Amino acid sequence: MTTVRLLTGLALLLPAAAFAQTAAVDPTGATAQGDVAVTIYNGGPSLVQDDRQLSVNAGRNRIEFPDVSARIRPETVNLSGPGFSIVEQNFDFDLLSPDKLMDKAVGQEVTLVRTNPATGAETRERAKILAANGGIVMQIGSRIEVLRDDGLPVRVIFDRVPPNLRARPTLSVTIEAARGGTVPARLSYLTPNLGWTADYVALFDAAKGAMDMQGWVTLTNNTGTSFTNAKTILVAGNPANGGGRHNWWQSPGTGGSGAIDQAGTESGPRERLGDYYLYPLADRTTIANAQQKQVSFLDVKGAPARATYEYLNSWMGSSTEPVSASSVLKFSTSKQGGLGDQLPAGTIRVYMRDARGDPQFIGENSIDHTPMGSSMALRTGEAFDVKVRPTVEQRTKKGSQRWETRMRYTLTNARPEAVTVDLAQQGLWGDTRVTAQSLEGKRVSADRMEWSVPVPANGSVDLSVTFDSRY
Amino acid sequence: MVSAKADSVSVTVYRQPDRAKGAIDPKWPGGYALINETRIIDLPKGDSVVRFEGVAEGLMPETAILSGMPQGVREKNRDARLLSPAGLVDAYLKRSVTLRRTDRKTGKVSEQDAIISAGPMGGVIVQTAQGYEALGCSGLPERMLYPRVPTDLSPRPTLSVIATSARSARVTLQLTYLAEGFDWAANYVADMQDDGRHLDLMAWLTVANGGVTGFADARLSVIAGQPNKQGRKVQPRSTGGPLQLRCWPMDITSTHPQWALFPIDMPQTEAMMDSAQEIVVTSMRAPAPMMAALPPPPPPPPPPPPPEDVGDLKLYRVPMTVDVAARGQKQVALLRQPEVLVERLYAATIDYRDGNGRSRPMTLRLRLQNRKADGLGLAMPSGRVALFETIDGQRLLAGETDIGDKAEGERVDYDIAQSSDVRILALIGGQSAKARRWTLTLTNARPFDATAEILIPHDIAPRPTQMERRGNSWVWRATIPANGEISYSYDQKLR
């Protein structure tokens, strides 16, 4: 009995090996990928290089490549290796399913296994499928029948599956080999749905005027394929959009977060590819399908940072209610007194410790690709306690195209310490001059004027400015 | 190795960024929460994969921070390949399974080895020794048996890390992350005292958790203010789900294609009769004696601590640990301020409707000054205010309004109702090319003096010296005598 049980146990395992010749993929579960290297561009298609060993016969061979990205861009496939040349490449994505299988079986013979519901006895017969429109019409011997017209169970067994139908989108390449044997080949292609962004965690300490910053690369894989034990390089940049030419709705200058106050001019030791930065991962890693993976790339402790406030009045208008000023975190990416690295585009999340010492989230914003040495101003949110109320005191007509506007900005601070608000007035159209101001401001452009207004603790301050506009 | 649950947890809830007022969406609250979990695990020597279970459903994996690992974390992963009928077929594609059929009559079980050759999209095709078959298309009871669970499928999207340790050790980890599916709101209840000049103000803090994970004994706090929150990036979709076995077309001779016959139009009368029979129950005011029978209310709990500053935001801490239940809302007291001085005034703004000689009602406005001297003086998060007045022993709702975030020192206006007894009439007396003569008349049919505040968005000539300027408008404040009227005339400069 033991032997018999052992044998049945073996029989359960054995067919896997027995079917291995017919099945396209090794059923033991190993991936068909070879030595994989993945280069991932943020926001763009990614480059996959797959070094496989091909066993070929001399002459023409048709080779299938399973376990490539289901989102492969077939026109970018490149197969190279010594001793063979490519005749043609096919990418088949007609998927195998029961209705396709039946549709392709029209005109062919299948085996029917009928089960007698009373006795359980099975009877077999061969049938020819005539049509598959709404229902299956078939010919058995000399009679014509509709499949399962009587509702009794019938198994339909197909002899083969059509050669073009695949369980997965499959790449197949026909090559001409000089001689038989095993040849090394490198398959490379581009695939979308594999990208990365940077995520930063900044823990800000207002009392010390410092912050700790950690940077994480977040990899996302939506290709439908896992890349096993892959050598991974991340490229900060997207070479696929024609060298950074943008349309007006995605313009990097006016869009984005505007977090860079002053672009930096320092160079770091990171590897470069043209004008892009490379972030190779130290170890090989498996990027599984439907996975979001994070790998650390930056860890800086105690970089100087300070919190300020900004308020922008975008035209010479007024508000009946006070409006919150923006909370701004200022820091530098410079080597001296800063993070000392360039920052790939991503999201910076800022945390502060509460009275018990637990970190609390105080806001986030996105940054663009930031060179080293830049001074940064990250708007993290709206201040609860620091508010500005602009008021148009008087608007006087001085001539046919000349107006005088007296503005008063009431700045309030409910915090127990003094703050400084960077107040900006924009919309100075035409020839607008400042004829009087209670605090010396800075004309940063023809359109914009800025003041740094100190506001005492639990106090308020009025800034009065008179504009003389000629249109 | 698996970390099954948190040993202690703190939850800080943030409001939905664009919801200044209005109710919380109970299905999936639009705010988020910062969750800080302490977990104790036994870490073996060498590399190990630690899976975190029992984290919030809406976990945003890119925000997860883990501290406490002795050698740090090599990588963090969120896997969304789920263990499900379709996920199993996907994992066993081109691999060997057992096909088991049961005879309905005799109960005889027959097993057969098969290889899944297509699936799970659009049905499953298996390859047996006889040939190829579609699963679930024969009408026989048949099912697939899998030898084991694939190691990379998880019951739900799971956060895991790869960590290295030089020796086996028991470590205390801090896992901090942001999670969607939370929200909070402040609901103020203001009781007008009998003198009409003081309010008893209290506020409920409503916290909602829309996820399937609850947090027991959590330290709960909420953040008021407006931190900036970016839109989310695309996250890998989870694979798996139900297995839909689709077959070839299954019509037989006795089934009719659906398009062959038009549906019969049924008369609608019966349905209308049904709806007409609905019973409507209206509420009745309970008689006064029953009200008196109520026991005296228990003494109120101590007022919650004042908010603390976290950067430029306000943190309100719930003083005790609470359970944040899955798919639930919870209410705790946010603040309690008795004896708040309130000013009752009637407000109006001159606008395009005025000048035609028709009078219109003014708005009853309750004005609070958010300062210590008036019984307030604390940061008040935005929310809805319900004002109650007690008339003849009955507590009645006098009005509801929404207010925004108010810092200490700000003016807080509750616009409660329209008063038909206190009205404003604006008349244009005369007009030249340079000026327009306005006369504003305020009437009061109430037996009390009324304070009025009118916003005049006009360029008044000559320029007033005593009036306050607010925004683009002048503020005219006046007292209307009881059962009397008052008027004010001015010239609006047109050029």
Tab-separated table of N, CA and C in Angstrom, chain A residues 234-349:
chain	number	residue	atom	x	y	z
A	234	LEU	N	18.601	54.445	-11.705
A	234	LEU	CA	17.538	55.438	-11.825
A	234	LEU	C	18.131	56.687	-12.465
A	235	VAL	N	17.417	57.261	-13.404
A	235	VAL	CA	17.871	58.462	-14.076
A	235	VAL	C	16.906	59.583	-13.729
A	236	ALA	N	17.439	60.660	-13.177
A	236	ALA	CA	16.612	61.821	-12.867
A	236	ALA	C	16.467	62.631	-14.140
A	237	GLY	N	15.374	62.472	-14.804
A	237	GLY	CA	15.141	63.164	-16.062
A	237	GLY	C	14.323	62.288	-16.970
A	238	ASN	N	13.734	62.886	-17.973
A	238	ASN	CA	12.895	62.154	-18.893
A	238	ASN	C	13.339	62.476	-20.293
A	239	PRO	N	14.140	61.608	-20.902
A	239	PRO	CA	14.661	61.928	-22.224
A	239	PRO	C	13.628	61.765	-23.331
A	240	ALA	N	12.442	61.268	-23.024
A	240	ALA	CA	11.500	60.927	-24.084
A	240	ALA	C	10.673	62.106	-24.555
A	241	ASN	N	10.778	63.261	-23.897
A	241	ASN	CA	9.880	64.342	-24.308
A	241	ASN	C	10.577	65.382	-25.167
A	242	GLY	N	11.520	64.930	-25.962
A	242	GLY	CA	12.125	65.828	-26.930
A	242	GLY	C	12.991	66.890	-26.294
A	243	GLY	N	13.824	66.491	-25.360
A	243	GLY	CA	14.780	67.434	-24.776
A	243	GLY	C	14.127	68.498	-23.924
A	244	GLY	N	13.027	68.147	-23.285
A	244	GLY	CA	12.439	69.088	-22.337
A	244	GLY	C	11.593	70.153	-22.972
A	245	ARG	N	11.204	69.980	-24.236
A	245	ARG	CA	10.280	70.951	-24.817
A	245	ARG	C	8.896	70.678	-24.286
A	246	HIS	N	8.314	71.698	-23.722
A	246	HIS	CA	7.012	71.501	-23.073
A	246	HIS	C	5.962	72.317	-23.793
A	247	ASN	N	4.750	71.884	-23.651
A	247	ASN	CA	3.636	72.706	-24.082
A	247	ASN	C	3.289	73.685	-22.975
A	248	TRP	N	2.471	74.677	-23.314
A	248	TRP	CA	2.225	75.731	-22.329
A	248	TRP	C	1.591	75.213	-21.058
A	249	TRP	N	0.766	74.130	-21.183
A	249	TRP	CA	0.075	73.659	-19.980
A	249	TRP	C	0.994	72.813	-19.102
A	250	GLN	N	2.167	72.444	-19.570
A	250	GLN	CA	3.068	71.690	-18.719
A	250	GLN	C	4.418	72.390	-18.611
A	251	SER	N	4.410	73.670	-18.851
A	251	SER	CA	5.653	74.418	-18.838
A	251	SER	C	6.332	74.308	-17.480
A	252	PRO	N	7.607	73.960	-17.450
A	252	PRO	CA	8.261	73.794	-16.161
A	252	PRO	C	8.574	75.122	-15.485
A	253	GLY	N	8.611	76.191	-16.250
A	253	GLY	CA	8.982	77.462	-15.647
A	253	GLY	C	7.878	78.028	-14.769
A	254	THR	N	6.688	78.099	-15.331
A	254	THR	CA	5.602	78.693	-14.561
A	254	THR	C	4.847	77.642	-13.758
A	255	GLY	N	4.877	76.381	-14.237
A	255	GLY	CA	4.176	75.338	-13.503
A	255	GLY	C	5.027	74.862	-12.343
A	256	GLY	N	4.786	73.636	-11.927
A	256	GLY	CA	5.543	73.115	-10.803
A	256	GLY	C	5.210	73.882	-9.547
A	257	SER	N	6.084	73.848	-8.602
A	257	SER	CA	5.781	74.440	-7.314
A	257	SER	C	6.414	75.806	-7.151
A	258	GLY	N	7.360	76.154	-8.010
A	258	GLY	CA	8.047	77.417	-7.824
A	258	GLY	C	8.852	77.449	-6.550
A	259	ALA	N	9.352	76.272	-6.128
A	259	ALA	CA	10.041	76.216	-4.846
A	259	ALA	C	11.479	76.738	-4.944
A	260	ILE	N	12.025	76.813	-6.153
A	260	ILE	CA	13.421	77.265	-6.271
A	260	ILE	C	13.425	78.791	-6.274
A	261	ASP	N	14.006	79.382	-5.241
A	261	ASP	CA	14.161	80.831	-5.201
A	261	ASP	C	15.286	81.269	-6.113
A	262	GLN	N	16.395	80.587	-5.972
A	262	GLN	CA	17.574	80.923	-6.764
A	262	GLN	C	18.207	79.612	-7.168
A	263	ALA	N	18.348	79.387	-8.483
A	263	ALA	CA	18.903	78.124	-8.951
A	263	ALA	C	20.381	78.055	-8.606
A	264	GLY	N	20.849	76.866	-8.236
A	264	GLY	CA	22.216	76.702	-7.775
A	264	GLY	C	23.203	76.528	-8.914
A	265	THR	N	24.477	76.644	-8.567
A	265	THR	CA	25.535	76.547	-9.576
A	265	THR	C	26.628	75.600	-9.132
A	266	GLU	N	26.322	74.667	-8.218
A	266	GLU	CA	27.354	73.755	-7.733
A	266	GLU	C	27.183	72.389	-8.386
A	267	SER	N	28.311	71.631	-8.452
A	267	SER	CA	28.270	70.280	-9.000
A	267	SER	C	28.570	69.283	-7.905
A	268	GLY	N	27.905	68.137	-7.968
A	268	GLY	CA	28.121	67.103	-6.972
A	268	GLY	C	28.889	65.952	-7.563
A	269	PRO	N	29.191	64.953	-6.744
A	269	PRO	CA	29.961	63.804	-7.236
A	269	PRO	C	29.111	62.746	-7.908
A	270	ARG	N	27.805	62.971	-8.047
A	270	ARG	CA	26.943	61.939	-8.621
A	270	ARG	C	27.278	61.701	-10.092
A	271	GLU	N	27.032	60.467	-10.534
A	271	GLU	CA	27.243	60.114	-11.940
A	271	GLU	C	26.244	60.855	-12.807
A	272	ARG	N	26.647	61.147	-14.029
A	272	ARG	CA	25.745	61.849	-14.933
A	272	ARG	C	25.582	61.084	-16.229
A	273	LEU	N	24.460	61.282	-16.848
A	273	LEU	CA	24.215	60.802	-18.206
A	273	LEU	C	23.762	62.048	-18.963
A	274	GLY	N	24.663	62.574	-19.784
A	274	GLY	CA	24.343	63.855	-20.406
A	274	GLY	C	24.078	64.871	-19.322
A	275	ASP	N	22.916	65.490	-19.351
A	275	ASP	CA	22.571	66.459	-18.322
A	275	ASP	C	21.736	65.863	-17.201
A	276	TYR	N	21.544	64.557	-17.227
A	276	TYR	CA	20.748	63.923	-16.188
A	276	TYR	C	21.653	63.313	-15.136
A	277	TYR	N	21.094	63.147	-13.941
A	277	TYR	CA	21.848	62.494	-12.871
A	277	TYR	C	21.444	61.039	-12.771
A	278	LEU	N	22.422	60.198	-12.406
A	278	LEU	CA	22.174	58.772	-12.265
A	278	LEU	C	22.183	58.400	-10.796
A	279	TYR	N	21.249	57.544	-10.442
A	279	TYR	CA	21.191	57.027	-9.074
A	279	TYR	C	21.210	55.509	-9.147
A	280	PRO	N	22.393	54.888	-9.203
A	280	PRO	CA	22.411	53.421	-9.233
A	280	PRO	C	22.090	52.869	-7.856
A	281	LEU	N	21.321	51.795	-7.822
A	281	LEU	CA	21.036	51.146	-6.535
A	281	LEU	C	22.208	50.241	-6.186
A	282	ALA	N	22.570	50.214	-4.916
A	282	ALA	CA	23.773	49.494	-4.495
A	282	ALA	C	23.636	47.994	-4.738
A	283	ASP	N	22.480	47.428	-4.404
A	283	ASP	CA	22.297	45.984	-4.533
A	283	ASP	C	21.332	45.692	-5.668
A	284	ARG	N	21.439	44.465	-6.165
A	284	ARG	CA	20.416	44.006	-7.110
A	284	ARG	C	19.098	43.868	-6.371
A	285	THR	N	18.013	44.121	-7.066
A	285	THR	CA	16.731	44.074	-6.381
A	285	THR	C	15.698	43.473	-7.307
A	286	THR	N	14.651	42.906	-6.709
A	286	THR	CA	13.550	42.337	-7.475
A	286	THR	C	12.410	43.346	-7.483
A	287	ILE	N	12.027	43.779	-8.669
A	287	ILE	CA	10.935	44.743	-8.796
A	287	ILE	C	9.716	43.945	-9.210
A	288	ALA	N	8.894	43.608	-8.235
A	288	ALA	CA	7.750	42.750	-8.520
A	288	ALA	C	6.648	43.551	-9.188
A	289	ASN	N	5.799	42.835	-9.935
A	289	ASN	CA	4.644	43.481	-10.544
A	289	ASN	C	3.723	44.002	-9.448
A	290	ALA	N	3.039	45.108	-9.726
A	290	ALA	CA	2.100	45.734	-8.783
A	290	ALA	C	2.796	46.067	-7.479
A	291	GLN	N	4.040	46.422	-7.562
A	291	GLN	CA	4.776	46.734	-6.345
A	291	GLN	C	5.193	48.194	-6.358
A	292	GLN	N	5.230	48.767	-5.193
A	292	GLN	CA	5.785	50.101	-5.015
A	292	GLN	C	6.952	49.928	-4.062
A	293	LYS	N	8.136	50.255	-4.545
A	293	LYS	CA	9.346	49.961	-3.783
A	293	LYS	C	10.037	51.255	-3.440
A	294	GLN	N	10.568	51.339	-2.231
A	294	GLN	CA	11.285	52.546	-1.830
A	294	GLN	C	12.689	52.202	-1.394
A	295	VAL	N	13.645	52.963	-1.915
A	295	VAL	CA	15.050	52.768	-1.588
A	295	VAL	C	15.605	54.124	-1.177
A	296	SER	N	16.375	54.120	-0.119
A	296	SER	CA	16.915	55.379	0.404
A	296	SER	C	18.040	55.892	-0.488
A	297	PHE	N	18.095	57.205	-0.701
A	297	PHE	CA	19.233	57.750	-1.444
A	297	PHE	C	19.823	59.006	-0.813
A	298	LEU	N	19.192	59.544	0.205
A	298	LEU	CA	19.703	60.788	0.784
A	298	LEU	C	19.397	60.759	2.268
A	299	ASP	N	20.358	61.138	3.080
A	299	ASP	CA	20.128	61.225	4.523
A	299	ASP	C	21.023	62.320	5.071
A	300	VAL	N	20.454	63.450	5.378
A	300	VAL	CA	21.211	64.597	5.862
A	300	VAL	C	20.654	64.973	7.223
A	301	LYS	N	21.554	65.189	8.177
A	301	LYS	CA	21.102	65.565	9.520
A	301	LYS	C	21.519	67.013	9.789
A	302	GLY	N	20.635	67.762	10.415
A	302	GLY	CA	20.981	69.075	10.932
A	302	GLY	C	21.310	70.120	9.891
A	303	ALA	N	20.640	70.066	8.734
A	303	ALA	CA	20.858	71.125	7.742
A	303	ALA	C	20.111	72.381	8.198
A	304	PRO	N	20.712	73.567	8.012
A	304	PRO	CA	20.027	74.780	8.461
A	304	PRO	C	18.726	75.003	7.684
A	305	ALA	N	17.708	75.458	8.391
A	305	ALA	CA	16.421	75.765	7.760
A	305	ALA	C	15.705	76.750	8.658
A	306	ARG	N	14.849	77.570	8.056
A	306	ARG	CA	14.081	78.491	8.883
A	306	ARG	C	12.685	78.640	8.289
A	307	ALA	N	11.758	79.019	9.164
A	307	ALA	CA	10.374	79.179	8.739
A	307	ALA	C	10.083	80.666	8.562
A	308	THR	N	9.459	81.009	7.458
A	308	THR	CA	9.050	82.393	7.235
A	308	THR	C	7.609	82.387	6.746
A	309	TYR	N	7.122	83.603	6.492
A	309	TYR	CA	5.749	83.752	6.025
A	309	TYR	C	5.757	84.579	4.756
A	310	GLU	N	4.847	84.239	3.862
A	310	GLU	CA	4.721	84.995	2.622
A	310	GLU	C	3.255	85.325	2.408
A	311	TYR	N	3.030	86.502	1.873
A	311	TYR	CA	1.668	86.845	1.483
A	311	TYR	C	1.747	87.564	0.152
A	312	LEU	N	0.883	87.180	-0.772
A	312	LEU	CA	0.872	87.788	-2.101
A	312	LEU	C	-0.502	88.386	-2.348
A	313	ASN	N	-0.539	89.704	-2.602
A	313	ASN	CA	-1.769	90.335	-3.053
A	313	ASN	C	-1.636	90.461	-4.567
A	314	SER	N	-2.446	89.704	-5.312
A	314	SER	CA	-2.138	89.569	-6.733
A	314	SER	C	-2.622	90.764	-7.541
A	315	TRP	N	-3.491	91.592	-7.016
A	315	TRP	CA	-3.839	92.852	-7.674
A	315	TRP	C	-4.153	93.858	-6.582
A	316	MET	N	-4.343	95.097	-6.938
A	316	MET	CA	-4.547	96.105	-5.911
A	316	MET	C	-5.984	96.047	-5.429
A	317	GLY	N	-6.320	94.941	-4.810
A	317	GLY	CA	-7.670	94.755	-4.308
A	317	GLY	C	-7.649	94.635	-2.802
A	318	SER	N	-8.834	94.435	-2.232
A	318	SER	CA	-8.931	94.392	-0.786
A	318	SER	C	-9.759	93.195	-0.374
A	319	SER	N	-9.758	92.953	0.916
A	319	SER	CA	-10.465	91.803	1.448
A	319	SER	C	-11.128	92.218	2.754
A	320	THR	N	-12.390	91.822	2.951
A	320	THR	CA	-13.066	92.199	4.193
A	320	THR	C	-12.596	91.351	5.364
A	321	GLU	N	-12.191	90.116	5.087
A	321	GLU	CA	-11.726	89.233	6.153
A	321	GLU	C	-10.216	89.073	6.024
A	322	PRO	N	-9.530	88.874	7.144
A	322	PRO	CA	-8.089	88.611	7.064
A	322	PRO	C	-7.810	87.295	6.347
A	323	VAL	N	-6.752	87.251	5.577
A	323	VAL	CA	-6.385	86.069	4.802
A	323	VAL	C	-5.079	85.524	5.373
A	324	SER	N	-5.015	84.206	5.493
A	324	SER	CA	-3.819	83.587	6.068
A	324	SER	C	-2.611	83.801	5.174
A	325	ALA	N	-1.467	84.073	5.790
A	325	ALA	CA	-0.210	84.093	5.054
A	325	ALA	C	0.250	82.653	4.851
A	326	SER	N	1.063	82.421	3.815
A	326	SER	CA	1.589	81.078	3.589
A	326	SER	C	2.761	80.825	4.526
A	327	SER	N	2.817	79.601	5.052
A	327	SER	CA	3.996	79.197	5.814
A	327	SER	C	5.038	78.700	4.824
A	328	VAL	N	6.253	79.195	4.951
A	328	VAL	CA	7.294	78.852	3.995
A	328	VAL	C	8.495	78.338	4.764
A	329	LEU	N	9.035	77.223	4.295
A	329	LEU	CA	10.255	76.675	4.877
A	329	LEU	C	11.393	77.005	3.916
A	330	LYS	N	12.417	77.685	4.427
A	330	LYS	CA	13.538	78.073	3.571
A	330	LYS	C	14.760	77.261	3.933
A	331	PHE	N	15.421	76.734	2.920
A	331	PHE	CA	16.655	75.976	3.136
A	331	PHE	C	17.466	76.034	1.859
A	332	SER	N	18.633	75.437	1.905
A	332	SER	CA	19.546	75.504	0.767
A	332	SER	C	19.987	74.096	0.405
A	333	THR	N	20.304	73.886	-0.859
A	333	THR	CA	20.859	72.595	-1.272
A	333	THR	C	22.362	72.708	-1.483
A	334	SER	N	22.945	73.760	-0.955
A	334	SER	CA	24.373	73.992	-1.159
A	334	SER	C	25.203	73.043	-0.302
A	335	LYS	N	26.459	72.882	-0.684
A	335	LYS	CA	27.352	72.035	0.103
A	335	LYS	C	27.650	72.710	1.436
A	336	GLN	N	27.869	74.035	1.382
A	336	GLN	CA	28.072	74.776	2.619
A	336	GLN	C	26.703	75.221	3.151
A	337	GLY	N	26.387	74.796	4.345
A	337	GLY	CA	25.170	75.253	4.983
A	337	GLY	C	23.910	74.785	4.292
A	338	GLY	N	23.928	73.569	3.791
A	338	GLY	CA	22.715	73.085	3.131
A	338	GLY	C	22.718	71.570	3.052
A	339	LEU	N	21.870	71.041	2.161
A	339	LEU	CA	21.735	69.603	2.045
A	339	LEU	C	22.925	68.984	1.319
A	340	GLY	N	23.590	69.769	0.463
A	340	GLY	CA	24.776	69.275	-0.208
A	340	GLY	C	24.500	68.215	-1.242
A	341	ASP	N	23.390	68.327	-1.957
A	341	ASP	CA	23.087	67.358	-3.000
A	341	ASP	C	22.070	68.004	-3.932
A	342	GLN	N	22.023	67.518	-5.166
A	342	GLN	CA	20.926	67.949	-6.015
A	342	GLN	C	19.723	67.074	-5.710
A	343	LEU	N	18.543	67.628	-5.891
A	343	LEU	CA	17.340	66.905	-5.516
A	343	LEU	C	16.548	66.565	-6.770
A	344	PRO	N	16.307	65.280	-7.025
A	344	PRO	CA	15.404	64.934	-8.127
A	344	PRO	C	13.978	65.355	-7.789
A	345	ALA	N	13.191	65.587	-8.827
A	345	ALA	CA	11.824	66.074	-8.629
A	345	ALA	C	11.033	65.100	-7.778
A	346	GLY	N	10.211	65.638	-6.919
A	346	GLY	CA	9.415	64.784	-6.041
A	346	GLY	C	8.641	65.620	-5.061
A	347	THR	N	8.240	64.984	-3.977
A	347	THR	CA	7.424	65.642	-2.966
A	347	THR	C	8.201	65.699	-1.664
A	348	ILE	N	8.246	66.880	-1.070
A	348	ILE	CA	8.855	67.020	0.256
A	348	ILE	C	7.733	67.092	1.274
A	349	ARG	N	7.752	66.189	2.232
A	349	ARG	CA	6.783	66.232	3.334
A	349	ARG	C	7.504	66.735	4.571
